[in-house]
Tab-separated table of C-alpha atoms in Angstrom:
chain	number	residue	atom	x	y	z
J	1	UNK	CA	0.000	0.000	0.000
J	2	UNK	CA	1.451	3.380	-1.024
J	3	UNK	CA	2.420	5.576	1.927
J	4	UNK	CA	2.251	8.853	0.007
J	5	UNK	CA	1.205	10.340	-3.304
J	6	UNK	CA	4.654	10.093	-4.856
J	7	UNK	CA	5.222	6.424	-4.150
J	8	UNK	CA	1.764	5.733	-5.564
J	9	UNK	CA	2.621	7.623	-8.730
J	10	UNK	CA	5.759	5.498	-9.044
J	11	UNK	CA	3.555	2.396	-8.818
J	12	UNK	CA	1.170	3.735	-11.461
J	13	UNK	CA	4.087	4.622	-13.746
J	14	UNK	CA	5.540	1.108	-13.465
J	15	UNK	CA	2.164	-0.324	-14.450
J	16	UNK	CA	1.608	2.066	-17.358
J	17	UNK	CA	-1.175	3.960	-15.570
J	18	UNK	CA	0.488	7.388	-15.356
J	19	UNK	CA	1.016	9.922	-18.125
J	20	UNK	CA	3.396	12.857	-17.615
J	21	UNK	CA	2.927	16.121	-19.511
J	22	UNK	CA	6.067	18.250	-19.712
J	23	UNK	CA	4.925	21.117	-21.987
J	24	UNK	CA	3.761	24.370	-20.306
J	25	UNK	CA	0.069	24.247	-19.317
J	26	UNK	CA	-2.185	26.854	-17.668
J	27	UNK	CA	-3.620	25.186	-14.538
J	28	UNK	CA	-6.375	27.733	-13.981
J	29	UNK	CA	-8.440	27.264	-17.140
J	30	UNK	CA	-6.597	24.879	-19.460
J	31	UNK	CA	-6.242	21.861	-17.158
J	32	UNK	CA	-9.993	21.753	-16.335
J	33	UNK	CA	-10.809	21.611	-20.064
J	34	UNK	CA	-8.166	18.921	-20.613
J	35	UNK	CA	-9.662	16.953	-17.758
J	36	UNK	CA	-13.184	17.197	-19.192
J	37	UNK	CA	-11.855	15.846	-22.479
J	38	UNK	CA	-10.182	12.971	-20.611
J	39	UNK	CA	-13.518	12.170	-18.964
J	40	UNK	CA	-15.283	12.191	-22.337
J	41	UNK	CA	-12.702	9.747	-23.705
J	42	UNK	CA	-12.899	7.559	-20.562
J	43	UNK	CA	-9.150	7.968	-20.166
J	44	UNK	CA	-8.004	5.451	-17.578
J	45	UNK	CA	-4.624	6.879	-16.552
J	46	UNK	CA	-3.625	9.489	-13.981
J	47	UNK	CA	-1.999	12.584	-15.511
J	48	UNK	CA	0.821	14.612	-13.964
J	49	UNK	CA	1.434	18.116	-15.354
J	50	UNK	CA	5.069	18.982	-14.662
J	51	UNK	CA	5.258	22.503	-16.132
J	52	UNK	CA	2.601	24.912	-14.835
J	53	UNK	CA	2.396	28.439	-16.233
J	54	UNK	CA	2.635	30.938	-13.404
J	55	UNK	CA	3.199	28.240	-10.764
J	56	UNK	CA	6.655	26.940	-11.677
J	57	UNK	CA	7.391	25.460	-8.242
J	58	UNK	CA	4.287	23.221	-8.327
J	59	UNK	CA	3.110	20.220	-10.321
J	60	UNK	CA	-0.542	19.264	-10.791
J	61	UNK	CA	-2.084	15.790	-10.708
J	62	UNK	CA	-5.499	14.875	-12.116
J	63	UNK	CA	-7.608	11.781	-12.799
J	64	UNK	CA	-6.074	9.815	-9.938
J	65	UNK	CA	-9.417	8.026	-9.438
J	66	UNK	CA	-10.588	8.291	-13.059
J	67	UNK	CA	-11.566	4.621	-13.527
J	68	UNK	CA	-12.468	1.651	-11.346
J	69	UNK	CA	-9.031	0.218	-12.165
J	70	UNK	CA	-7.382	3.348	-10.736
J	71	UNK	CA	-9.638	3.286	-7.662
J	72	UNK	CA	-8.731	-0.359	-7.040
J	73	UNK	CA	-5.023	0.455	-7.440
J	74	UNK	CA	-5.424	3.236	-4.889
J	75	UNK	CA	-7.080	0.896	-2.397
J	76	UNK	CA	-4.794	-2.025	-3.161
J	77	UNK	CA	-7.655	-4.445	-3.866
J	78	UNK	CA	-10.443	-5.244	-6.314
J	79	UNK	CA	-12.591	-6.573	-3.452
J	80	UNK	CA	-14.121	-3.285	-2.354
J	81	UNK	CA	-16.941	-4.949	-0.433
J	82	UNK	CA	-14.289	-6.839	1.496
J	83	UNK	CA	-12.960	-3.521	2.819
J	84	UNK	CA	-16.331	-2.765	4.363
J	85	UNK	CA	-16.523	-6.293	5.744
J	86	UNK	CA	-13.111	-5.806	7.387
J	87	UNK	CA	-14.488	-2.970	9.485
J	88	UNK	CA	-17.720	-4.799	10.359
J	89	UNK	CA	-16.199	-8.198	11.167
J	90	UNK	CA	-15.754	-7.575	14.931
J	91	UNK	CA	-19.367	-6.437	15.288
J	92	UNK	CA	-21.062	-9.344	13.535
J	93	UNK	CA	-22.753	-12.107	15.502
J	94	UNK	CA	-24.483	-11.967	18.835
J	95	UNK	CA	-22.278	-13.461	21.547
J	96	UNK	CA	-24.200	-15.509	24.076
J	97	UNK	CA	-21.778	-16.551	26.793
J	98	UNK	CA	-19.126	-14.709	28.749
J	99	UNK	CA	-16.286	-16.264	26.746
J	100	UNK	CA	-17.869	-15.143	23.445
J	101	UNK	CA	-18.421	-11.634	24.775
J	102	UNK	CA	-14.793	-11.372	25.902
J	103	UNK	CA	-13.656	-12.613	22.476
J	104	UNK	CA	-15.822	-10.032	20.702
J	105	UNK	CA	-14.445	-7.296	22.991
J	106	UNK	CA	-10.946	-8.366	21.997
J	107	UNK	CA	-11.890	-8.130	18.318
J	108	UNK	CA	-13.295	-4.629	18.761
J	109	UNK	CA	-10.241	-3.513	20.713
J	110	UNK	CA	-8.186	-4.982	17.884
J	111	UNK	CA	-9.516	-2.238	15.623
J	112	UNK	CA	-7.454	0.087	17.807
J	113	UNK	CA	-4.329	-0.993	15.941
J	114	UNK	CA	-5.619	1.117	13.031
J	115	UNK	CA	-5.840	4.341	15.061
J	116	UNK	CA	-3.646	7.156	13.696
J	117	UNK	CA	0.006	6.959	14.661
J	118	UNK	CA	1.300	10.294	15.934
J	119	UNK	CA	4.928	11.187	15.215
J	120	UNK	CA	6.976	14.273	16.042
J	121	UNK	CA	8.157	14.899	12.520
J	122	UNK	CA	7.146	13.711	9.083
J	123	UNK	CA	9.425	11.514	6.964
J	124	UNK	CA	10.044	14.182	4.297
J	125	UNK	CA	11.434	17.698	4.215
J	126	UNK	CA	8.802	20.364	4.835
J	127	UNK	CA	9.158	23.996	3.769
J	128	UNK	CA	7.507	26.884	5.609
J	129	UNK	CA	6.185	29.248	2.945
J	130	UNK	CA	4.737	32.715	2.972
J	131	UNK	CA	1.015	32.092	3.571
J	132	UNK	CA	-0.646	32.725	0.213
J	133	UNK	CA	-3.637	30.750	-1.015
J	134	UNK	CA	-3.360	32.351	-4.446
J	135	UNK	CA	0.091	30.796	-4.913
J	136	UNK	CA	-1.573	27.359	-5.169
J	137	UNK	CA	-2.405	26.231	-8.754
J	138	UNK	CA	-6.101	25.701	-7.971
J	139	UNK	CA	-8.418	25.413	-10.972
J	140	UNK	CA	-11.261	27.621	-12.139
J	141	UNK	CA	-13.272	24.649	-13.278
J	142	UNK	CA	-16.137	26.367	-15.151
J	143	UNK	CA	-16.237	29.800	-16.851
J	144	UNK	CA	-18.858	31.314	-14.532
J	145	UNK	CA	-17.398	30.005	-11.268
J	146	UNK	CA	-16.995	32.830	-8.783
J	147	UNK	CA	-13.290	32.143	-8.294
J	148	UNK	CA	-10.665	29.447	-8.251
J	149	UNK	CA	-11.457	26.493	-5.995
J	150	UNK	CA	-9.657	23.781	-4.084
J	151	UNK	CA	-11.743	20.837	-5.297
J	152	UNK	CA	-10.091	17.869	-3.586
J	153	UNK	CA	-8.432	19.147	-0.430
J	154	UNK	CA	-9.012	17.434	2.924
J	155	UNK	CA	-10.518	19.856	5.441
J	156	UNK	CA	-9.522	18.549	8.875
J	157	UNK	CA	-11.554	19.396	11.982
J	158	UNK	CA	-12.150	17.912	15.427
J	159	UNK	CA	-15.326	17.518	17.456
J	160	UNK	CA	-14.697	19.767	20.486
J	161	UNK	CA	-16.787	17.469	22.706
J	162	UNK	CA	-15.467	14.017	21.745
J	163	UNK	CA	-12.100	14.749	20.148
J	164	UNK	CA	-13.085	12.625	17.130
J	165	UNK	CA	-11.436	13.829	13.923
J	166	UNK	CA	-13.067	14.335	10.569
J	167	UNK	CA	-11.556	15.216	7.219
J	168	UNK	CA	-13.901	15.846	4.357
J	169	UNK	CA	-13.719	16.880	0.722
J	170	UNK	CA	-15.538	20.224	0.581
J	171	UNK	CA	-15.128	22.758	-2.172
J	172	UNK	CA	-13.121	25.774	-0.989
J	173	UNK	CA	-13.357	29.096	-2.797
J	174	UNK	CA	-10.158	31.156	-2.784
J	175	UNK	CA	-11.007	34.737	-1.831
J	176	UNK	CA	-7.641	36.379	-1.246
J	177	UNK	CA	-4.122	35.372	-0.198
J	178	UNK	CA	-5.239	34.577	3.343
J	179	UNK	CA	-9.004	34.069	3.109
J	180	UNK	CA	-11.122	31.293	1.629
J	181	UNK	CA	-14.735	30.169	1.985
J	182	UNK	CA	-15.518	26.561	2.918
J	183	UNK	CA	-18.702	25.125	1.407
J	184	UNK	CA	-19.895	23.202	4.475
J	185	UNK	CA	-23.322	21.776	3.750
J	186	UNK	CA	-25.414	21.762	6.915
J	187	UNK	CA	-25.532	17.948	7.138
J	188	UNK	CA	-21.784	17.371	6.768
J	189	UNK	CA	-19.640	16.383	9.747
J	190	UNK	CA	-17.322	19.361	9.335
J	191	UNK	CA	-20.335	21.675	9.510
J	192	UNK	CA	-21.555	19.964	12.681
J	193	UNK	CA	-18.171	20.617	14.295
J	194	UNK	CA	-18.429	24.238	13.146
J	195	UNK	CA	-21.864	24.650	14.774
J	196	UNK	CA	-20.499	23.324	18.069
J	197	UNK	CA	-17.717	25.902	18.047
J	198	UNK	CA	-20.257	28.569	17.155
J	199	UNK	CA	-22.400	27.623	20.152
J	200	UNK	CA	-19.309	27.921	22.344
J	201	UNK	CA	-18.353	31.245	20.767
J	202	UNK	CA	-14.872	29.868	20.112
J	203	UNK	CA	-12.517	30.112	17.171
J	204	UNK	CA	-12.369	26.803	15.286
J	205	UNK	CA	-8.933	25.386	14.364
J	206	UNK	CA	-8.784	24.017	10.812
J	207	UNK	CA	-6.052	22.361	8.757
J	208	UNK	CA	-6.500	21.847	5.015
J	209	UNK	CA	-4.349	19.091	3.519
J	210	UNK	CA	-3.516	18.906	-0.181
J	211	UNK	CA	-2.416	15.510	-1.450
J	212	UNK	CA	-1.415	12.498	0.621
J	213	UNK	CA	-1.649	8.745	0.347
J	214	UNK	CA	-4.486	7.645	-1.973
J	215	UNK	CA	-6.430	5.704	0.678
J	216	UNK	CA	-6.614	8.713	2.986
J	217	UNK	CA	-7.604	10.905	0.028
J	218	UNK	CA	-10.439	8.523	-0.869
J	219	UNK	CA	-11.569	8.279	2.758
J	220	UNK	CA	-12.088	12.035	2.739
J	221	UNK	CA	-14.877	11.566	0.197
J	222	UNK	CA	-16.523	8.597	1.970
J	223	UNK	CA	-19.692	9.001	4.077
J	224	UNK	CA	-18.152	7.513	7.226
J	225	UNK	CA	-20.853	7.242	9.927
J	226	UNK	CA	-20.975	9.928	12.602
J	227	UNK	CA	-18.943	8.996	15.662
J	228	UNK	CA	-16.266	7.049	13.765
J	229	UNK	CA	-12.913	8.793	13.472
J	230	UNK	CA	-12.004	9.124	9.811
J	231	UNK	CA	-8.345	8.405	10.515
J	232	UNK	CA	-9.435	5.096	12.062
J	233	UNK	CA	-11.565	4.286	9.025
J	234	UNK	CA	-8.692	5.130	6.667
J	235	UNK	CA	-6.404	2.912	8.736
J	236	UNK	CA	-8.804	-0.013	8.417
J	237	UNK	CA	-8.988	0.466	4.638
J	238	UNK	CA	-5.182	0.667	4.438
J	239	UNK	CA	-4.584	-2.194	6.818
J	240	UNK	CA	-2.193	0.042	8.786
J	241	UNK	CA	-2.493	3.289	10.783
J	242	UNK	CA	-2.287	6.680	9.103
J	243	UNK	CA	0.858	8.493	10.249
J	244	UNK	CA	0.027	11.961	11.566
J	245	UNK	CA	1.633	14.998	13.179
J	246	UNK	CA	-0.056	17.429	15.560
J	247	UNK	CA	-0.572	20.854	14.011
J	248	UNK	CA	-2.799	23.618	15.350
J	249	UNK	CA	-4.250	21.200	17.907
J	250	UNK	CA	-5.321	18.846	15.117
J	251	UNK	CA	-3.896	15.675	13.631
J	252	UNK	CA	-2.726	16.091	10.030
J	253	UNK	CA	-1.269	13.456	7.671
J	254	UNK	CA	2.531	13.591	7.585
J	255	UNK	CA	2.602	12.648	3.900
J	256	UNK	CA	0.503	15.572	2.621
J	257	UNK	CA	1.934	17.666	-0.191
J	258	UNK	CA	0.812	20.847	1.567
J	259	UNK	CA	-0.801	21.835	4.857
J	260	UNK	CA	-2.804	25.052	5.117
J	261	UNK	CA	-3.074	25.897	8.806
J	262	UNK	CA	-5.562	28.389	10.171
J	263	UNK	CA	-8.948	28.921	11.744
J	264	UNK	CA	-12.593	29.715	11.134
J	265	UNK	CA	-14.251	32.546	13.023
J	266	UNK	CA	-17.704	31.218	13.992
J	267	UNK	CA	-19.303	34.634	13.502
J	268	UNK	CA	-17.887	35.421	10.064
J	269	UNK	CA	-19.441	34.308	6.769
J	270	UNK	CA	-18.975	35.394	3.168
J	271	UNK	CA	-20.633	34.808	-0.180
J	272	UNK	CA	-19.597	31.572	-1.893
J	273	UNK	CA	-20.458	30.609	-5.464
J	274	UNK	CA	-21.720	30.278	-8.083
J	275	UNK	CA	-19.935	26.985	-8.743
J	276	UNK	CA	-20.442	24.449	-11.534
J	277	UNK	CA	-21.238	21.355	-9.515
J	278	UNK	CA	-21.673	17.601	-10.054
J	279	UNK	CA	-25.312	18.180	-10.968
J	280	UNK	CA	-24.193	19.770	-14.231
J	281	UNK	CA	-25.637	23.113	-13.136
J	282	UNK	CA	-24.226	26.150	-11.372
J	283	UNK	CA	-25.212	26.269	-7.708
J	284	UNK	CA	-26.143	29.834	-6.687
J	285	UNK	CA	-24.371	32.050	-4.185
J	286	UNK	CA	-24.882	31.502	-0.485
J	287	UNK	CA	-23.204	32.441	2.790
J	288	UNK	CA	-20.589	30.073	4.238
J	289	UNK	CA	-17.800	30.227	6.879
J	290	UNK	CA	-14.512	31.995	6.165
J	291	UNK	CA	-11.176	30.221	6.601
J	292	UNK	CA	-8.221	32.378	7.657
J	293	UNK	CA	-4.796	31.082	6.627
J	294	UNK	CA	-2.048	31.520	9.239
J	295	UNK	CA	0.709	29.140	8.102
J	296	UNK	CA	1.490	27.249	4.909
J	297	UNK	CA	3.791	24.209	4.861
J	298	UNK	CA	4.627	22.236	1.714
J	299	UNK	CA	6.956	19.546	0.519
J	300	UNK	CA	9.733	20.531	-1.865
J	301	UNK	CA	8.268	20.721	-5.432
J	302	UNK	CA	4.731	20.068	-4.143
J	303	UNK	CA	2.069	18.292	-6.192
J	304	UNK	CA	-1.385	19.858	-6.293
J	305	UNK	CA	-4.236	17.359	-6.659
J	306	UNK	CA	-7.547	18.632	-7.962
J	307	UNK	CA	-10.620	17.353	-9.729
J	308	UNK	CA	-13.401	18.714	-11.941
J	309	UNK	CA	-17.080	17.906	-11.507
J	310	UNK	CA	-19.999	18.344	-13.895
J	311	UNK	CA	-22.467	16.247	-15.844
J	312	UNK	CA	-21.734	12.502	-15.497
J	313	UNK	CA	-19.444	10.749	-16.062
J	314	UNK	CA	-16.609	12.518	-14.278
J	315	UNK	CA	-14.012	11.313	-11.788
J	316	UNK	CA	-16.454	11.445	-8.897
J	317	UNK	CA	-18.532	8.738	-10.613
J	318	UNK	CA	-15.834	6.170	-9.851
J	319	UNK	CA	-15.348	7.481	-6.319
J	320	UNK	CA	-19.108	7.140	-5.874
J	321	UNK	CA	-19.064	3.568	-7.155
J	322	UNK	CA	-16.278	2.725	-4.723
J	323	UNK	CA	-18.394	4.245	-1.943
J	324	UNK	CA	-21.365	2.129	-3.013
J	325	UNK	CA	-19.341	-1.103	-2.884
J	326	UNK	CA	-17.467	-0.342	0.364
J	327	UNK	CA	-20.644	0.592	2.223
J	328	UNK	CA	-22.909	-2.155	0.836
J	329	UNK	CA	-21.857	-4.458	3.724
J	330	UNK	CA	-22.891	-1.721	6.187
J	331	UNK	CA	-26.345	-1.531	4.595
J	332	UNK	CA	-26.680	-5.328	4.623
J	333	UNK	CA	-25.570	-5.414	8.253
J	334	UNK	CA	-28.355	-3.024	9.228
J	335	UNK	CA	-30.908	-4.358	6.708
J	336	UNK	CA	-30.190	-8.084	6.158
J	337	UNK	CA	-32.915	-8.379	3.520
J	338	UNK	CA	-30.934	-6.176	1.117
J	339	UNK	CA	-29.202	-8.133	-1.685
J	340	UNK	CA	-27.583	-5.403	-3.765
J	341	UNK	CA	-27.601	-1.632	-4.337
J	342	UNK	CA	-26.959	0.520	-7.395
J	343	UNK	CA	-26.416	4.274	-7.055
J	344	UNK	CA	-26.079	5.111	-10.756
J	345	UNK	CA	-23.754	8.023	-11.567
J	346	UNK	CA	-26.329	9.293	-14.053
J	347	UNK	CA	-28.721	9.568	-11.100
J	348	UNK	CA	-26.213	11.865	-9.373
J	349	UNK	CA	-25.940	9.283	-6.551
J	350	UNK	CA	-28.276	11.126	-4.189
J	351	UNK	CA	-30.862	11.235	-6.967
J	352	UNK	CA	-31.626	7.546	-7.501
J	353	UNK	CA	-31.009	4.326	-5.560
J	354	UNK	CA	-32.026	0.921	-6.922
J	355	UNK	CA	-32.158	-1.774	-4.241
J	356	UNK	CA	-32.904	-5.487	-4.502
J	357	UNK	CA	-34.287	-7.393	-1.514
J	358	UNK	CA	-35.293	-10.860	-0.414
J	359	UNK	CA	-38.975	-10.103	0.045
J	360	UNK	CA	-40.466	-12.015	2.991
J	361	UNK	CA	-43.831	-10.405	3.748
J	362	UNK	CA	-46.405	-7.909	2.453
J	363	UNK	CA	-45.221	-4.322	2.697
J	364	UNK	CA	-41.578	-5.395	2.982
J	365	UNK	CA	-40.388	-3.162	0.132
J	366	UNK	CA	-41.955	-0.051	1.669
J	367	UNK	CA	-40.399	-0.891	5.022
J	368	UNK	CA	-36.989	-0.976	3.303
J	369	UNK	CA	-37.642	2.367	1.571
J	370	UNK	CA	-38.349	4.060	4.904
J	371	UNK	CA	-35.362	2.361	6.536
J	372	UNK	CA	-32.975	3.505	3.785
J	373	UNK	CA	-34.148	7.098	4.178
J	374	UNK	CA	-33.039	6.802	7.811
J	375	UNK	CA	-29.457	5.702	7.036
J	376	UNK	CA	-26.783	8.398	6.992
J	377	UNK	CA	-26.378	9.992	3.575
J	378	UNK	CA	-29.015	7.662	2.114
J	379	UNK	CA	-31.374	10.180	3.722
J	380	UNK	CA	-30.657	12.491	0.765
J	381	UNK	CA	-31.803	9.961	-1.857
J	382	UNK	CA	-34.600	11.506	-3.878
J	383	UNK	CA	-35.922	8.341	-5.552
J	384	UNK	CA	-35.610	4.825	-4.094
J	385	UNK	CA	-36.641	1.888	-6.296
J	386	UNK	CA	-36.947	-1.526	-4.618
J	387	UNK	CA	-36.957	-4.674	-6.756
J	388	UNK	CA	-36.957	-8.435	-6.120
J	389	UNK	CA	-33.717	-10.299	-5.501
J	390	UNK	CA	-33.668	-11.882	-8.984
J	391	UNK	CA	-33.488	-8.441	-10.651
J	392	UNK	CA	-29.974	-7.217	-11.491
J	393	UNK	CA	-29.974	-3.680	-10.094
J	394	UNK	CA	-27.083	-2.750	-12.414
J	395	UNK	CA	-29.069	-3.654	-15.548
J	396	UNK	CA	-31.339	-0.746	-16.468
J	397	UNK	CA	-33.317	-3.027	-18.793
J	398	UNK	CA	-34.226	-5.398	-15.983
J	399	UNK	CA	-35.084	-2.480	-13.696
J	400	UNK	CA	-37.313	-0.903	-16.356
J	401	UNK	CA	-39.074	-4.237	-16.871
J	402	UNK	CA	-39.654	-4.535	-13.116
J	403	UNK	CA	-41.132	-1.029	-13.033
J	404	UNK	CA	-43.416	-1.732	-15.983
J	405	UNK	CA	-44.555	-5.173	-14.850
J	406	UNK	CA	-45.053	-4.737	-11.083
J	407	UNK	CA	-45.954	-1.103	-10.365
J	408	UNK	CA	-49.384	0.423	-10.011
J	409	UNK	CA	-48.535	4.090	-9.391
J	410	UNK	CA	-51.351	4.782	-6.943
J	411	UNK	CA	-50.633	1.678	-4.893
J	412	UNK	CA	-46.867	1.349	-5.139
J	413	UNK	CA	-45.487	4.903	-5.113
J	414	UNK	CA	-44.706	6.635	-1.824
J	415	UNK	CA	-44.359	10.426	-1.716
J	416	UNK	CA	-42.967	12.289	1.289
J	417	UNK	CA	-42.908	16.037	1.864
J	418	UNK	CA	-41.011	18.240	4.285
J	419	UNK	CA	-38.149	15.722	4.320
J	420	UNK	CA	-34.380	16.223	4.358
J	421	UNK	CA	-32.844	16.566	0.883
J	422	UNK	CA	-29.489	17.412	-0.690
J	423	UNK	CA	-28.921	21.173	-0.511
J	424	UNK	CA	-27.305	21.015	-3.973
J	425	UNK	CA	-30.515	19.732	-5.592
J	426	UNK	CA	-31.734	22.725	-7.608
J	427	UNK	CA	-35.068	20.991	-8.319
J	428	UNK	CA	-36.067	21.443	-4.670
J	429	UNK	CA	-37.902	24.747	-4.043
J	430	UNK	CA	-36.885	24.986	-0.364
J	431	UNK	CA	-33.616	23.115	0.308
J	432	UNK	CA	-32.565	21.467	2.582
J	433	UNK	CA	-36.215	20.413	2.948
J	434	UNK	CA	-38.177	18.870	0.088
J	435	UNK	CA	-39.981	15.818	-1.227
J	436	UNK	CA	-38.881	12.256	-2.036
J	437	UNK	CA	-40.334	9.247	-3.792
J	438	UNK	CA	-40.153	5.531	-3.103
J	439	UNK	CA	-41.283	2.931	-5.642
J	440	UNK	CA	-42.152	-0.645	-4.718
J	441	UNK	CA	-41.243	-2.536	-7.914
J	442	UNK	CA	-41.460	-5.985	-6.339
J	443	UNK	CA	-43.948	-8.689	-7.273
J	444	UNK	CA	-46.989	-8.269	-5.045
J	445	UNK	CA	-48.436	-10.566	-2.424
J	446	UNK	CA	-52.209	-11.019	-2.336
J	447	UNK	CA	-52.436	-8.824	0.779
J	448	UNK	CA	-50.849	-5.967	-1.178
J	449	UNK	CA	-52.961	-6.082	-4.332
J	450	UNK	CA	-56.159	-7.958	-3.399
J	451	UNK	CA	-55.711	-10.789	-5.905
J	452	UNK	CA	-53.357	-13.646	-6.720
J	453	UNK	CA	-50.339	-12.349	-8.600
J	454	UNK	CA	-50.234	-13.928	-12.080
J	455	UNK	CA	-47.761	-16.691	-12.835
J	456	UNK	CA	-44.688	-15.687	-14.784
J	457	UNK	CA	-43.990	-17.438	-18.057
J	458	UNK	CA	-41.224	-20.016	-18.034
J	459	UNK	CA	-40.105	-22.593	-20.582
J	460	UNK	CA	-40.279	-26.357	-20.077
J	461	UNK	CA	-36.937	-27.242	-18.433
J	462	UNK	CA	-36.884	-30.650	-20.122
J	463	UNK	CA	-37.281	-29.180	-23.597
J	464	UNK	CA	-34.799	-26.423	-22.745
J	465	UNK	CA	-32.213	-29.089	-21.912
J	466	UNK	CA	-32.864	-30.850	-25.229
J	467	UNK	CA	-32.463	-27.619	-27.186
J	468	UNK	CA	-29.226	-26.790	-25.364
J	469	UNK	CA	-27.850	-30.271	-26.119
J	470	UNK	CA	-28.765	-30.138	-29.827
J	471	UNK	CA	-27.885	-26.475	-30.411
J	472	UNK	CA	-24.892	-27.169	-32.641
J	473	UNK	CA	-26.993	-29.522	-34.748
J	474	UNK	CA	-29.315	-26.674	-35.683
J	475	UNK	CA	-26.496	-24.837	-37.393
J	476	UNK	CA	-27.686	-21.553	-35.928
């Protein structure tokens, strides 16, 4: 498993998955357009720009997670569901006797070996720079964006009550050399930490990390459940603890390419946006907290990592698919009837969820719909479609057939109002509150429809076997 961004790039280069560009390139406007073209061509290599106009002491990396192959290389495995299972393993089963309970306690304590490992000094040379956010080669991803943005930095905060750390990927608008605006959606963990500091009337310490090992970078984008330290979760995914140093009262990864150290004043907000987001539309201006930069530390010849979002498919589609696979075991753990889940990128992830279940009783599908709306970020899902276990949720044809052949709209469609929704959903008149829809596309029991469900057509298995055996004789 790569311990930093540079060793991972060496791995990708050895395996033919890294392309280096040495000609001069403008990172502000040119790289975003190059990246959009890479997305359109489904380019499956990371790209390192080594010669940046106006930012000669930096390099820029893009498309690090631009295919499932690259995501799997970053995580060191193709078994993404297995990563989720690794975290859940100690919690599965219901111990009966004292010996079993002690054993389970030992397993849970064993997770502690993945807690972040604090060191006094990082393994590489760090340079203290003049604090200047505008010296970073951040992109202006769309023409009408309000400014340049950090699009894949890790914003590190700590719950002042529990001490649990969070680092999330939030867009950060660069305002001036020492001021930026953090787009903290109200439901995000970083925002919850911010509200706690605001209630206390205290300044909030913040560290923004650019770059780092790929597992920690990916963890920043994952919807890790509230109460679980993200460094712990990253350590479980890596199979080893994340090495950290203490900066500004917070733990920051030692292998970051740059650390932006500062604070947020709980009583200061500024206008953020518009910004061309993953919905494919510009999100309008709104007021968000201001980050004040105090110190800036980088590695020698630092590498800036950024991404571009927009209409699917972009890099976040593959990050979203990794999220879907890693967290499927969590959903199954809480809802054992669930067989599989598809959060299609074209559905903007929070827009559509297709879920297959082992249906065991009347009303089971609607029970699952309500339960999913109560699970973490699944609460933002606008449309949930539940199908039977024999339907492949990743095959739109099978899903469409299930919708057409099992759904009576009046009977099988649930509509909710005044519910929590994604604040980025421009279709909602009053975000973060709006409406959602659940569709029961399972075959109905008599109690659900008032009559015996018709028998599905099926060939004679004996004749099917004969045809299969004689197929070559037909010359077809």
